[in-house]
């Protein structure tokens, strides 16, 4: 007999199964899109407490670094994709050899996993990059600084995110500690950018590509804090050029699924910063702000379905990230934020609130840039918690 107190799991699946390796907020937001499409999402989580594991019935617990766990997880999936970029390349190849449909594939994904491989390939295909070099000794950094000037930006070749793994070094002295840590590094010329832009494109296995409007992203301490769509004041021909660069990278690298291209806008044109091959923070605005959200688009692409319209739903859309503040009880402040501005959309990822951690975001839509930005920032500031004065 079934007891009402014992959780029951559903019977056989009724739609295509998409396996997502990783169970952070990106997988969680993919679930919203999967519900509407009747796609069955399965996630590989480290624990049932992770953001997506809390809301996805078919959560499997395992280690993505273990090929056995990964193969068991992927069995029976119509497509396999990722919430993060850390799955070893050889494991992805092994899944493909087993006949699984994995998007993006290993050959494409390595460009989002390894910043030196990315720079090599972008240079090869003629995409605009800062001067760069692999460095292993302090003397390599010194030589690079001599040639291209200081500061020199050192980056961990693998594993960095949210600015962890990026060091702006004003001198060889500052670089010493980073080099001594033994982390494999590349050096980049410091780009004195006017602002940062991002272009999100989707490419399906049958080769269809679409681009979302170019957005402006604002980083603080290496973490994205705000995204403005479309990028204010960007000339139509510059926006089209940025979209062309992103679509060309997707095509040349054989990306399937989403590709986010982070760029620097400089007085002498665009420079590509880095690539991500999954839903991206610079695309969260699309949930309410575009006809097809990035999460739906990613599911369409990995299932090789026709892509959806990326058209915006409002003239101005602003997304502000919610970083953990002093008071963990974010929900207690919903009442004020919602009453104050019924148009604000709150996204809260079900993660533990820790200072500085990305725990959610808010989105505001409208017509006047200053007004929409002010609304989004007010909501995020209130949710973050009382500020001591
Ligand atoms: N070559 C550079 N010149 C100037 N600023 C840079 C450079 N590279 C990175 N940055 C700054 O550091 C941020 C994080 O660097 P990024 O390579 O995107 O690392 P992450 O993988 O942590 O996002 C960028 O968004 C930008 O603000
Ligand atoms: Mg980045």
mmCIF file of C-alpha atoms and ligand atoms in Angstrom:
data_model
loop_
_atom_site.group_PDB
_atom_site.id
_atom_site.type_symbol
_atom_site.label_atom_id
_atom_site.label_comp_id
_atom_site.label_asym_id
_atom_site.label_seq_id
_atom_site.Cartn_x
_atom_site.Cartn_y
_atom_site.Cartn_z
ATOM 1 C CA UNK A 1 0.000 0.000 0.000
ATOM 2 C CA UNK A 2 1.161 3.495 -0.763
ATOM 3 C CA UNK A 3 1.326 5.668 2.271
ATOM 4 C CA UNK A 4 0.608 9.377 1.823
ATOM 5 C CA UNK A 5 3.752 10.043 3.801
ATOM 6 C CA UNK A 6 6.134 8.206 1.479
ATOM 7 C CA UNK A 7 7.272 10.247 -1.529
ATOM 8 C CA UNK A 8 6.219 8.525 -4.750
ATOM 9 C CA UNK A 9 8.114 8.772 -8.029
ATOM 10 C CA UNK A 10 6.292 9.010 -11.367
ATOM 11 C CA UNK A 11 6.032 6.150 -13.874
ATOM 12 C CA UNK A 12 7.813 5.917 -17.242
ATOM 13 C CA UNK A 13 8.758 9.171 -18.971
ATOM 14 C CA UNK A 14 6.394 10.707 -21.503
ATOM 15 C CA UNK A 15 8.719 13.114 -23.331
ATOM 16 C CA UNK A 16 12.311 13.320 -24.518
ATOM 17 C CA UNK A 17 14.844 13.050 -21.700
ATOM 18 C CA UNK A 18 17.584 15.659 -21.451
ATOM 19 C CA UNK A 19 20.344 14.860 -18.977
ATOM 20 C CA UNK A 20 22.056 17.864 -17.414
ATOM 21 C CA UNK A 21 25.409 17.284 -15.748
ATOM 22 C CA UNK A 22 25.455 19.586 -12.732
ATOM 23 C CA UNK A 23 22.601 20.875 -10.627
ATOM 24 C CA UNK A 24 23.184 24.569 -10.067
ATOM 25 C CA UNK A 25 20.857 27.446 -10.869
ATOM 26 C CA UNK A 26 21.282 27.039 -14.626
ATOM 27 C CA UNK A 27 19.832 23.513 -14.520
ATOM 28 C CA UNK A 28 17.138 24.786 -12.178
ATOM 29 C CA UNK A 29 16.094 27.490 -14.637
ATOM 30 C CA UNK A 30 16.238 24.972 -17.499
ATOM 31 C CA UNK A 31 13.570 23.042 -15.630
ATOM 32 C CA UNK A 32 11.088 25.923 -16.030
ATOM 33 C CA UNK A 33 11.483 25.676 -19.791
ATOM 34 C CA UNK A 34 11.436 21.875 -19.745
ATOM 35 C CA UNK A 35 8.091 21.885 -17.934
ATOM 36 C CA UNK A 36 6.443 23.932 -20.678
ATOM 37 C CA UNK A 37 7.912 21.780 -23.459
ATOM 38 C CA UNK A 38 7.121 18.459 -21.789
ATOM 39 C CA UNK A 39 10.823 17.644 -21.731
ATOM 40 C CA UNK A 40 11.921 15.374 -18.882
ATOM 41 C CA UNK A 41 15.010 16.832 -17.252
ATOM 42 C CA UNK A 42 17.394 14.544 -15.406
ATOM 43 C CA UNK A 43 20.251 16.058 -13.407
ATOM 44 C CA UNK A 44 23.500 14.682 -12.066
ATOM 45 C CA UNK A 45 23.973 16.345 -8.682
ATOM 46 C CA UNK A 46 26.531 16.138 -5.895
ATOM 47 C CA UNK A 47 23.760 16.266 -3.340
ATOM 48 C CA UNK A 48 19.990 16.569 -3.099
ATOM 49 C CA UNK A 49 20.495 20.054 -1.585
ATOM 50 C CA UNK A 50 21.779 21.632 -4.776
ATOM 51 C CA UNK A 51 19.704 24.289 -6.490
ATOM 52 C CA UNK A 52 18.307 22.117 -9.314
ATOM 53 C CA UNK A 53 18.225 18.900 -7.290
ATOM 54 C CA UNK A 54 15.597 20.515 -5.070
ATOM 55 C CA UNK A 55 13.139 20.899 -7.953
ATOM 56 C CA UNK A 56 13.888 18.065 -10.386
ATOM 57 C CA UNK A 57 12.251 14.721 -9.730
ATOM 58 C CA UNK A 58 14.819 12.682 -11.660
ATOM 59 C CA UNK A 59 17.894 13.720 -9.703
ATOM 60 C CA UNK A 60 20.774 11.252 -9.690
ATOM 61 C CA UNK A 61 23.572 11.645 -7.178
ATOM 62 C CA UNK A 62 27.041 10.996 -8.532
ATOM 63 C CA UNK A 63 30.440 12.349 -9.454
ATOM 64 C CA UNK A 64 30.810 13.883 -12.941
ATOM 65 C CA UNK A 65 34.550 13.131 -12.775
ATOM 66 C CA UNK A 66 33.798 9.405 -12.562
ATOM 67 C CA UNK A 67 33.102 7.847 -15.951
ATOM 68 C CA UNK A 68 31.023 5.055 -14.393
ATOM 69 C CA UNK A 69 28.703 7.548 -12.675
ATOM 70 C CA UNK A 70 28.486 9.641 -15.806
ATOM 71 C CA UNK A 71 27.652 6.672 -18.081
ATOM 72 C CA UNK A 72 24.995 5.362 -15.700
ATOM 73 C CA UNK A 73 23.485 8.814 -15.554
ATOM 74 C CA UNK A 74 23.481 9.295 -19.332
ATOM 75 C CA UNK A 75 21.919 5.927 -20.180
ATOM 76 C CA UNK A 76 18.544 6.460 -21.812
ATOM 77 C CA UNK A 77 18.947 10.238 -22.292
ATOM 78 C CA UNK A 78 17.930 11.611 -25.688
ATOM 79 C CA UNK A 79 20.505 14.373 -25.224
ATOM 80 C CA UNK A 80 23.128 15.169 -22.596
ATOM 81 C CA UNK A 81 24.231 18.693 -21.767
ATOM 82 C CA UNK A 82 25.872 20.658 -18.974
ATOM 83 C CA UNK A 83 25.232 23.112 -16.166
ATOM 84 C CA UNK A 84 28.992 23.676 -15.826
ATOM 85 C CA UNK A 85 32.116 23.184 -17.900
ATOM 86 C CA UNK A 86 34.134 20.822 -15.741
ATOM 87 C CA UNK A 87 33.421 17.393 -17.249
ATOM 88 C CA UNK A 88 36.681 15.821 -18.475
ATOM 89 C CA UNK A 89 36.997 15.823 -22.267
ATOM 90 C CA UNK A 90 37.813 12.103 -22.401
ATOM 91 C CA UNK A 91 34.579 11.289 -20.531
ATOM 92 C CA UNK A 92 32.532 13.258 -23.047
ATOM 93 C CA UNK A 93 34.194 11.377 -25.902
ATOM 94 C CA UNK A 94 33.413 8.083 -24.147
ATOM 95 C CA UNK A 95 29.711 9.022 -23.910
ATOM 96 C CA UNK A 96 29.648 9.875 -27.622
ATOM 97 C CA UNK A 97 31.368 6.552 -28.405
ATOM 98 C CA UNK A 98 28.525 4.890 -26.497
ATOM 99 C CA UNK A 99 26.120 6.444 -29.003
ATOM 100 C CA UNK A 100 24.910 9.316 -26.833
ATOM 101 C CA UNK A 101 24.032 12.721 -28.223
ATOM 102 C CA UNK A 102 26.146 15.184 -26.180
ATOM 103 C CA UNK A 103 25.882 18.960 -26.678
ATOM 104 C CA UNK A 104 28.210 20.733 -26.839
ATOM 105 C CA UNK A 105 30.597 17.975 -27.936
ATOM 106 C CA UNK A 106 34.080 17.543 -26.487
ATOM 107 C CA UNK A 107 35.856 19.239 -29.418
ATOM 108 C CA UNK A 108 33.780 22.405 -28.979
ATOM 109 C CA UNK A 109 33.592 22.415 -25.165
ATOM 110 C CA UNK A 110 37.347 22.369 -24.681
ATOM 111 C CA UNK A 111 37.361 26.011 -25.868
ATOM 112 C CA UNK A 112 35.220 26.964 -22.891
ATOM 113 C CA UNK A 113 37.243 24.787 -20.506
ATOM 114 C CA UNK A 114 40.729 25.881 -21.413
ATOM 115 C CA UNK A 115 41.432 29.575 -21.959
ATOM 116 C CA UNK A 116 44.753 28.901 -23.743
ATOM 117 C CA UNK A 117 43.138 26.491 -26.220
ATOM 118 C CA UNK A 118 40.405 29.101 -26.720
ATOM 119 C CA UNK A 119 42.971 31.846 -27.457
ATOM 120 C CA UNK A 120 44.869 29.587 -29.879
ATOM 121 C CA UNK A 121 41.744 28.757 -31.824
ATOM 122 C CA UNK A 122 40.318 32.288 -31.836
ATOM 123 C CA UNK A 123 43.643 33.607 -33.083
ATOM 124 C CA UNK A 124 43.612 30.919 -35.810
ATOM 125 C CA UNK A 125 40.148 31.880 -37.061
ATOM 126 C CA UNK A 126 40.957 35.588 -36.967
ATOM 127 C CA UNK A 127 38.643 36.588 -34.097
ATOM 128 C CA UNK A 128 39.911 39.759 -32.381
ATOM 129 C CA UNK A 129 41.873 38.873 -29.191
ATOM 130 C CA UNK A 130 44.198 40.778 -26.842
ATOM 131 C CA UNK A 131 47.895 39.958 -27.140
ATOM 132 C CA UNK A 132 48.411 36.757 -25.139
ATOM 133 C CA UNK A 133 50.916 34.003 -24.366
ATOM 134 C CA UNK A 134 51.187 30.887 -22.260
ATOM 135 C CA UNK A 135 53.516 31.615 -19.313
ATOM 136 C CA UNK A 136 55.163 29.294 -16.843
ATOM 137 C CA UNK A 137 58.062 31.268 -15.339
ATOM 138 C CA UNK A 138 58.197 34.752 -13.864
ATOM 139 C CA UNK A 139 60.658 35.640 -16.645
ATOM 140 C CA UNK A 140 57.928 34.798 -19.219
ATOM 141 C CA UNK A 141 55.589 37.290 -17.526
ATOM 142 C CA UNK A 142 58.372 39.908 -17.390
ATOM 143 C CA UNK A 143 59.101 39.438 -21.092
ATOM 144 C CA UNK A 144 55.380 39.694 -21.869
ATOM 145 C CA UNK A 145 55.092 42.900 -19.798
ATOM 146 C CA UNK A 146 58.165 44.375 -21.530
ATOM 147 C CA UNK A 147 56.619 43.726 -24.919
ATOM 148 C CA UNK A 148 52.963 44.597 -24.297
ATOM 149 C CA UNK A 149 53.142 46.877 -21.251
ATOM 150 C CA UNK A 150 51.862 46.651 -17.690
ATOM 151 C CA UNK A 151 49.502 45.767 -16.130
ATOM 152 C CA UNK A 152 49.553 42.187 -17.327
ATOM 153 C CA UNK A 153 46.437 40.069 -16.784
ATOM 154 C CA UNK A 154 47.272 36.559 -15.616
ATOM 155 C CA UNK A 155 44.585 33.913 -15.968
ATOM 156 C CA UNK A 156 44.315 30.332 -14.787
ATOM 157 C CA UNK A 157 44.121 28.284 -17.954
ATOM 158 C CA UNK A 158 41.396 26.096 -16.432
ATOM 159 C CA UNK A 159 38.816 26.207 -13.682
ATOM 160 C CA UNK A 160 38.370 29.977 -13.132
ATOM 161 C CA UNK A 161 34.959 31.585 -12.783
ATOM 162 C CA UNK A 162 33.464 34.808 -11.393
ATOM 163 C CA UNK A 163 36.901 36.433 -11.523
ATOM 164 C CA UNK A 164 38.515 33.680 -9.429
ATOM 165 C CA UNK A 165 41.458 32.768 -11.578
ATOM 166 C CA UNK A 166 42.073 36.295 -12.966
ATOM 167 C CA UNK A 167 44.864 38.503 -11.581
ATOM 168 C CA UNK A 168 45.627 41.979 -12.832
ATOM 169 C CA UNK A 169 49.323 42.454 -12.038
ATOM 170 C CA UNK A 170 50.868 45.918 -12.106
ATOM 171 C CA UNK A 171 54.420 44.593 -11.907
ATOM 172 C CA UNK A 172 56.548 41.464 -11.946
ATOM 173 C CA UNK A 173 56.534 41.626 -8.155
ATOM 174 C CA UNK A 174 52.758 41.296 -8.100
ATOM 175 C CA UNK A 175 52.907 38.428 -10.581
ATOM 176 C CA UNK A 176 55.405 36.449 -8.511
ATOM 177 C CA UNK A 177 52.919 35.038 -6.032
ATOM 178 C CA UNK A 178 50.535 33.973 -8.786
ATOM 179 C CA UNK A 179 53.268 32.258 -10.779
ATOM 180 C CA UNK A 180 54.660 30.600 -7.626
ATOM 181 C CA UNK A 181 51.260 29.038 -6.902
ATOM 182 C CA UNK A 182 52.002 26.608 -9.737
ATOM 183 C CA UNK A 183 48.631 27.054 -11.476
ATOM 184 C CA UNK A 184 48.988 26.751 -15.306
ATOM 185 C CA UNK A 185 48.669 30.323 -16.575
ATOM 186 C CA UNK A 186 48.308 32.501 -19.613
ATOM 187 C CA UNK A 187 49.124 36.195 -19.799
ATOM 188 C CA UNK A 188 46.955 38.737 -21.590
ATOM 189 C CA UNK A 189 47.508 42.377 -22.368
ATOM 190 C CA UNK A 190 45.295 44.545 -20.163
ATOM 191 C CA UNK A 191 42.465 45.842 -22.375
ATOM 192 C CA UNK A 192 41.426 49.408 -21.447
ATOM 193 C CA UNK A 193 37.835 48.734 -22.445
ATOM 194 C CA UNK A 194 35.013 51.290 -22.517
ATOM 195 C CA UNK A 195 32.541 48.651 -21.434
ATOM 196 C CA UNK A 196 31.893 44.904 -21.594
ATOM 197 C CA UNK A 197 29.413 43.359 -23.985
ATOM 198 C CA UNK A 198 28.117 39.826 -24.407
ATOM 199 C CA UNK A 199 26.540 38.078 -27.337
ATOM 200 C CA UNK A 200 24.475 34.971 -26.772
ATOM 201 C CA UNK A 201 23.894 32.743 -29.760
ATOM 202 C CA UNK A 202 22.406 29.293 -30.194
ATOM 203 C CA UNK A 203 23.450 26.736 -32.774
ATOM 204 C CA UNK A 204 21.709 23.449 -33.396
ATOM 205 C CA UNK A 205 23.316 20.215 -34.607
ATOM 206 C CA UNK A 206 21.708 20.704 -38.028
ATOM 207 C CA UNK A 207 23.457 24.066 -38.254
ATOM 208 C CA UNK A 208 20.702 26.611 -37.574
ATOM 209 C CA UNK A 209 21.983 29.638 -35.687
ATOM 210 C CA UNK A 210 20.275 32.565 -33.947
ATOM 211 C CA UNK A 211 21.638 35.504 -32.024
ATOM 212 C CA UNK A 212 20.066 37.410 -29.158
ATOM 213 C CA UNK A 213 20.481 41.175 -29.032
ATOM 214 C CA UNK A 214 23.929 42.286 -27.842
ATOM 215 C CA UNK A 215 23.885 43.167 -24.134
ATOM 216 C CA UNK A 216 26.086 45.257 -21.863
ATOM 217 C CA UNK A 217 27.407 43.428 -18.816
ATOM 218 C CA UNK A 218 28.762 45.143 -15.721
ATOM 219 C CA UNK A 219 31.337 43.268 -13.633
ATOM 220 C CA UNK A 220 32.333 44.143 -10.082
ATOM 221 C CA UNK A 221 35.326 42.334 -8.577
ATOM 222 C CA UNK A 222 35.145 39.934 -11.535
ATOM 223 C CA UNK A 223 31.482 39.021 -10.861
ATOM 224 C CA UNK A 224 28.689 39.990 -13.216
ATOM 225 C CA UNK A 225 26.339 42.292 -11.298
ATOM 226 C CA UNK A 226 24.134 43.805 -14.013
ATOM 227 C CA UNK A 227 23.056 43.115 -17.586
ATOM 228 C CA UNK A 228 21.368 45.695 -19.825
ATOM 229 C CA UNK A 229 19.549 44.523 -22.961
ATOM 230 C CA UNK A 230 20.055 45.781 -25.550
ATOM 231 C CA UNK A 231 23.480 47.411 -24.947
ATOM 232 C CA UNK A 232 22.626 51.128 -24.661
ATOM 233 C CA UNK A 233 23.752 53.323 -27.505
ATOM 234 C CA UNK A 234 25.384 50.537 -29.511
ATOM 235 C CA UNK A 235 25.246 51.439 -33.202
ATOM 236 C CA UNK A 236 23.247 48.958 -35.277
ATOM 237 C CA UNK A 237 26.251 48.108 -37.448
ATOM 238 C CA UNK A 238 28.450 47.477 -34.381
ATOM 239 C CA UNK A 239 25.771 45.219 -32.875
ATOM 240 C CA UNK A 240 25.488 43.307 -36.143
ATOM 241 C CA UNK A 241 29.289 42.959 -36.290
ATOM 242 C CA UNK A 242 29.381 41.549 -32.743
ATOM 243 C CA UNK A 243 26.606 39.077 -33.598
ATOM 244 C CA UNK A 244 28.457 38.012 -36.728
ATOM 245 C CA UNK A 245 31.639 37.346 -34.714
ATOM 246 C CA UNK A 246 29.689 35.221 -32.201
ATOM 247 C CA UNK A 247 27.828 33.228 -34.868
ATOM 248 C CA UNK A 248 31.064 32.639 -36.735
ATOM 249 C CA UNK A 249 32.791 31.356 -33.593
ATOM 250 C CA UNK A 250 29.840 29.014 -32.934
ATOM 251 C CA UNK A 251 30.019 27.697 -36.463
ATOM 252 C CA UNK A 252 33.813 27.367 -36.669
ATOM 253 C CA UNK A 253 34.091 25.652 -33.284
ATOM 254 C CA UNK A 254 31.128 23.371 -33.997
ATOM 255 C CA UNK A 255 29.221 24.533 -30.925
ATOM 256 C CA UNK A 256 25.836 22.905 -30.349
ATOM 257 C CA UNK A 257 23.545 24.528 -27.798
ATOM 258 C CA UNK A 258 24.191 27.997 -26.454
ATOM 259 C CA UNK A 259 27.391 29.969 -26.807
ATOM 260 C CA UNK A 260 27.975 33.165 -24.840
ATOM 261 C CA UNK A 261 30.778 35.344 -26.165
ATOM 262 C CA UNK A 262 32.060 37.911 -23.664
ATOM 263 C CA UNK A 263 33.601 40.907 -25.384
ATOM 264 C CA UNK A 264 35.363 44.162 -24.576
ATOM 265 C CA UNK A 265 34.251 47.277 -26.438
ATOM 266 C CA UNK A 266 37.302 49.472 -27.041
ATOM 267 C CA UNK A 267 37.855 52.695 -28.949
ATOM 268 C CA UNK A 268 39.374 50.630 -31.734
ATOM 269 C CA UNK A 269 36.679 47.951 -31.901
ATOM 270 C CA UNK A 270 35.647 44.689 -30.267
ATOM 271 C CA UNK A 271 37.952 42.214 -28.535
ATOM 272 C CA UNK A 272 36.771 38.747 -27.505
ATOM 273 C CA UNK A 273 37.290 38.027 -23.802
ATOM 274 C CA UNK A 274 35.992 34.504 -23.250
ATOM 275 C CA UNK A 275 33.475 31.851 -24.213
ATOM 276 C CA UNK A 276 30.857 29.889 -22.291
ATOM 277 C CA UNK A 277 28.877 27.008 -23.807
ATOM 278 C CA UNK A 278 25.729 26.779 -21.731
ATOM 279 C CA UNK A 279 23.047 29.169 -20.506
ATOM 280 C CA UNK A 280 24.911 32.192 -19.215
ATOM 281 C CA UNK A 281 24.374 34.892 -16.627
ATOM 282 C CA UNK A 282 24.338 37.469 -19.427
ATOM 283 C CA UNK A 283 21.189 35.736 -20.756
ATOM 284 C CA UNK A 284 19.014 35.528 -17.638
ATOM 285 C CA UNK A 285 17.127 38.599 -18.853
ATOM 286 C CA UNK A 286 15.670 36.481 -21.669
ATOM 287 C CA UNK A 287 13.326 34.623 -19.279
ATOM 288 C CA UNK A 288 10.928 37.561 -19.338
ATOM 289 C CA UNK A 289 12.715 39.768 -21.854
ATOM 290 C CA UNK A 290 12.794 37.603 -24.977
ATOM 291 C CA UNK A 291 10.192 35.605 -26.876
ATOM 292 C CA UNK A 292 12.296 32.466 -26.269
ATOM 293 C CA UNK A 293 14.308 32.261 -23.058
ATOM 294 C CA UNK A 294 17.916 31.096 -23.262
ATOM 295 C CA UNK A 295 16.908 28.005 -21.277
ATOM 296 C CA UNK A 296 14.208 27.014 -23.774
ATOM 297 C CA UNK A 297 16.605 27.821 -26.614
ATOM 298 C CA UNK A 298 19.266 25.552 -25.164
ATOM 299 C CA UNK A 299 16.791 22.667 -24.849
ATOM 300 C CA UNK A 300 15.603 23.208 -28.417
ATOM 301 C CA UNK A 301 19.174 23.258 -29.674
ATOM 302 C CA UNK A 302 20.380 20.147 -27.833
ATOM 303 C CA UNK A 303 17.298 18.232 -29.045
ATOM 304 C CA UNK A 304 17.956 19.527 -32.587
ATOM 305 C CA UNK A 305 14.558 21.214 -32.778
ATOM 306 C CA UNK A 306 14.013 24.430 -34.742
ATOM 307 C CA UNK A 307 15.224 27.407 -32.704
ATOM 308 C CA UNK A 308 12.855 29.971 -31.212
ATOM 309 C CA UNK A 309 12.613 33.700 -31.783
ATOM 310 C CA UNK A 310 15.199 35.697 -29.808
ATOM 311 C CA UNK A 311 13.180 38.928 -30.210
ATOM 312 C CA UNK A 312 12.963 41.102 -27.105
ATOM 313 C CA UNK A 313 9.591 41.616 -25.423
ATOM 314 C CA UNK A 314 10.345 45.183 -24.260
ATOM 315 C CA UNK A 315 12.543 48.054 -25.464
ATOM 316 C CA UNK A 316 14.726 47.881 -22.322
ATOM 317 C CA UNK A 317 15.387 44.919 -20.038
ATOM 318 C CA UNK A 318 17.672 45.075 -16.998
ATOM 319 C CA UNK A 319 18.794 42.124 -14.904
ATOM 320 C CA UNK A 320 20.572 42.637 -11.598
ATOM 321 C CA UNK A 321 22.187 39.724 -9.804
ATOM 322 C CA UNK A 322 21.258 39.089 -6.239
ATOM 323 C CA UNK A 323 24.428 38.440 -4.263
ATOM 324 C CA UNK A 324 24.130 37.145 -0.722
ATOM 325 C CA UNK A 325 23.988 39.954 1.853
ATOM 326 C CA UNK A 326 24.136 40.277 5.609
ATOM 327 C CA UNK A 327 20.650 38.840 6.252
ATOM 328 C CA UNK A 328 19.824 35.388 4.885
ATOM 329 C CA UNK A 329 16.031 35.823 5.100
ATOM 330 C CA UNK A 330 15.487 37.114 1.561
ATOM 331 C CA UNK A 331 11.884 35.907 1.505
ATOM 332 C CA UNK A 332 11.026 38.240 4.385
ATOM 333 C CA UNK A 333 11.666 41.161 2.030
ATOM 334 C CA UNK A 334 9.498 39.932 -0.860
ATOM 335 C CA UNK A 335 6.487 41.791 0.492
ATOM 336 C CA UNK A 336 8.166 45.184 0.296
ATOM 337 C CA UNK A 337 9.737 44.576 -3.115
ATOM 338 C CA UNK A 338 6.576 43.175 -4.670
ATOM 339 C CA UNK A 339 4.312 45.868 -3.227
ATOM 340 C CA UNK A 340 6.723 48.581 -4.255
ATOM 341 C CA UNK A 341 6.962 47.439 -7.884
ATOM 342 C CA UNK A 342 4.457 44.864 -9.206
ATOM 343 C CA UNK A 343 6.410 44.660 -12.497
ATOM 344 C CA UNK A 344 9.605 43.301 -10.895
ATOM 345 C CA UNK A 345 10.335 39.614 -11.454
ATOM 346 C CA UNK A 346 12.249 37.879 -8.675
ATOM 347 C CA UNK A 347 14.269 34.705 -9.213
ATOM 348 C CA UNK A 348 15.614 33.004 -6.127
ATOM 349 C CA UNK A 349 17.685 29.881 -6.672
ATOM 350 C CA UNK A 350 17.061 27.972 -3.453
ATOM 351 C CA UNK A 351 20.710 28.210 -2.419
ATOM 352 C CA UNK A 352 22.175 28.919 0.987
ATOM 353 C CA UNK A 353 22.655 32.643 1.418
ATOM 354 C CA UNK A 354 26.343 33.387 1.863
ATOM 355 C CA UNK A 355 27.820 36.879 1.522
ATOM 356 C CA UNK A 356 28.812 37.558 -2.090
ATOM 357 C CA UNK A 357 27.342 34.304 -3.473
ATOM 358 C CA UNK A 358 25.003 34.468 -6.495
ATOM 359 C CA UNK A 359 21.672 33.467 -4.955
ATOM 360 C CA UNK A 360 19.186 34.907 -7.439
ATOM 361 C CA UNK A 361 18.435 37.769 -9.774
ATOM 362 C CA UNK A 362 15.741 40.322 -10.536
ATOM 363 C CA UNK A 363 14.520 41.521 -13.898
ATOM 364 C CA UNK A 364 12.753 44.755 -14.829
ATOM 365 C CA UNK A 365 11.269 45.596 -18.231
ATOM 366 C CA UNK A 366 10.245 48.979 -19.622
ATOM 367 C CA UNK A 367 10.997 51.739 -22.042
ATOM 368 C CA UNK A 368 13.197 54.232 -20.179
ATOM 369 C CA UNK A 369 16.721 53.004 -19.415
ATOM 370 C CA UNK A 370 17.308 55.071 -16.272
ATOM 371 C CA UNK A 371 13.918 54.187 -14.832
ATOM 372 C CA UNK A 372 14.257 50.450 -15.558
ATOM 373 C CA UNK A 373 17.784 50.334 -14.101
ATOM 374 C CA UNK A 374 16.671 52.180 -10.972
ATOM 375 C CA UNK A 375 13.805 49.741 -10.449
ATOM 376 C CA UNK A 376 15.989 46.668 -10.869
ATOM 377 C CA UNK A 377 18.696 48.002 -8.530
ATOM 378 C CA UNK A 378 16.176 49.074 -5.901
ATOM 379 C CA UNK A 379 14.657 45.593 -5.849
ATOM 380 C CA UNK A 380 18.035 43.853 -5.660
ATOM 381 C CA UNK A 381 19.282 46.206 -2.935
ATOM 382 C CA UNK A 382 16.164 45.602 -0.840
ATOM 383 C CA UNK A 383 16.376 41.828 -1.251
ATOM 384 C CA UNK A 384 20.053 41.838 -0.317
ATOM 385 C CA UNK A 385 19.112 43.007 3.109
ATOM 386 C CA UNK A 386 19.245 45.944 5.432
ATOM 387 C CA UNK A 387 22.367 48.017 5.101
ATOM 388 C CA UNK A 388 24.010 49.156 8.345
ATOM 389 C CA UNK A 389 24.323 52.937 8.475
HETATM 390 N N1 LIG B 1 42.633 41.208 -20.727
HETATM 391 C C1 LIG B 1 41.840 41.871 -19.876
HETATM 392 N N2 LIG B 1 41.911 43.213 -19.741
HETATM 393 C C2 LIG B 1 41.130 43.904 -18.874
HETATM 394 N N3 LIG B 1 40.231 43.304 -18.058
HETATM 395 C C3 LIG B 1 40.091 41.974 -18.125
HETATM 396 C C4 LIG B 1 40.883 41.180 -19.039
HETATM 397 N N4 LIG B 1 40.507 39.895 -18.904
HETATM 398 C C5 LIG B 1 39.546 39.871 -17.960
HETATM 399 N N5 LIG B 1 39.282 41.100 -17.487
HETATM 400 C C6 LIG B 1 38.258 41.436 -16.448
HETATM 401 O O1 LIG B 1 38.088 40.335 -15.571
HETATM 402 C C7 LIG B 1 36.765 39.787 -15.705
HETATM 403 C C8 LIG B 1 36.817 38.279 -15.557
HETATM 404 O O2 LIG B 1 37.656 37.709 -16.567
HETATM 405 P P1 LIG B 1 37.214 36.406 -17.364
HETATM 406 O O3 LIG B 1 38.340 35.988 -18.246
HETATM 407 O O4 LIG B 1 35.900 36.666 -18.015
HETATM 408 O O5 LIG B 1 37.112 35.346 -16.179
HETATM 409 P P2 LIG B 1 35.901 34.502 -15.573
HETATM 410 O O6 LIG B 1 36.082 33.165 -16.194
HETATM 411 O O7 LIG B 1 36.144 34.511 -14.093
HETATM 412 O O8 LIG B 1 34.612 35.178 -15.980
HETATM 413 C C9 LIG B 1 36.282 40.260 -17.057
HETATM 414 O O9 LIG B 1 34.859 40.283 -17.139
HETATM 415 C C10 LIG B 1 36.905 41.671 -17.108
HETATM 416 O O10 LIG B 1 36.160 42.570 -16.315
HETATM 417 MG MG1 LIG B 2 33.976 35.980 -17.780
#
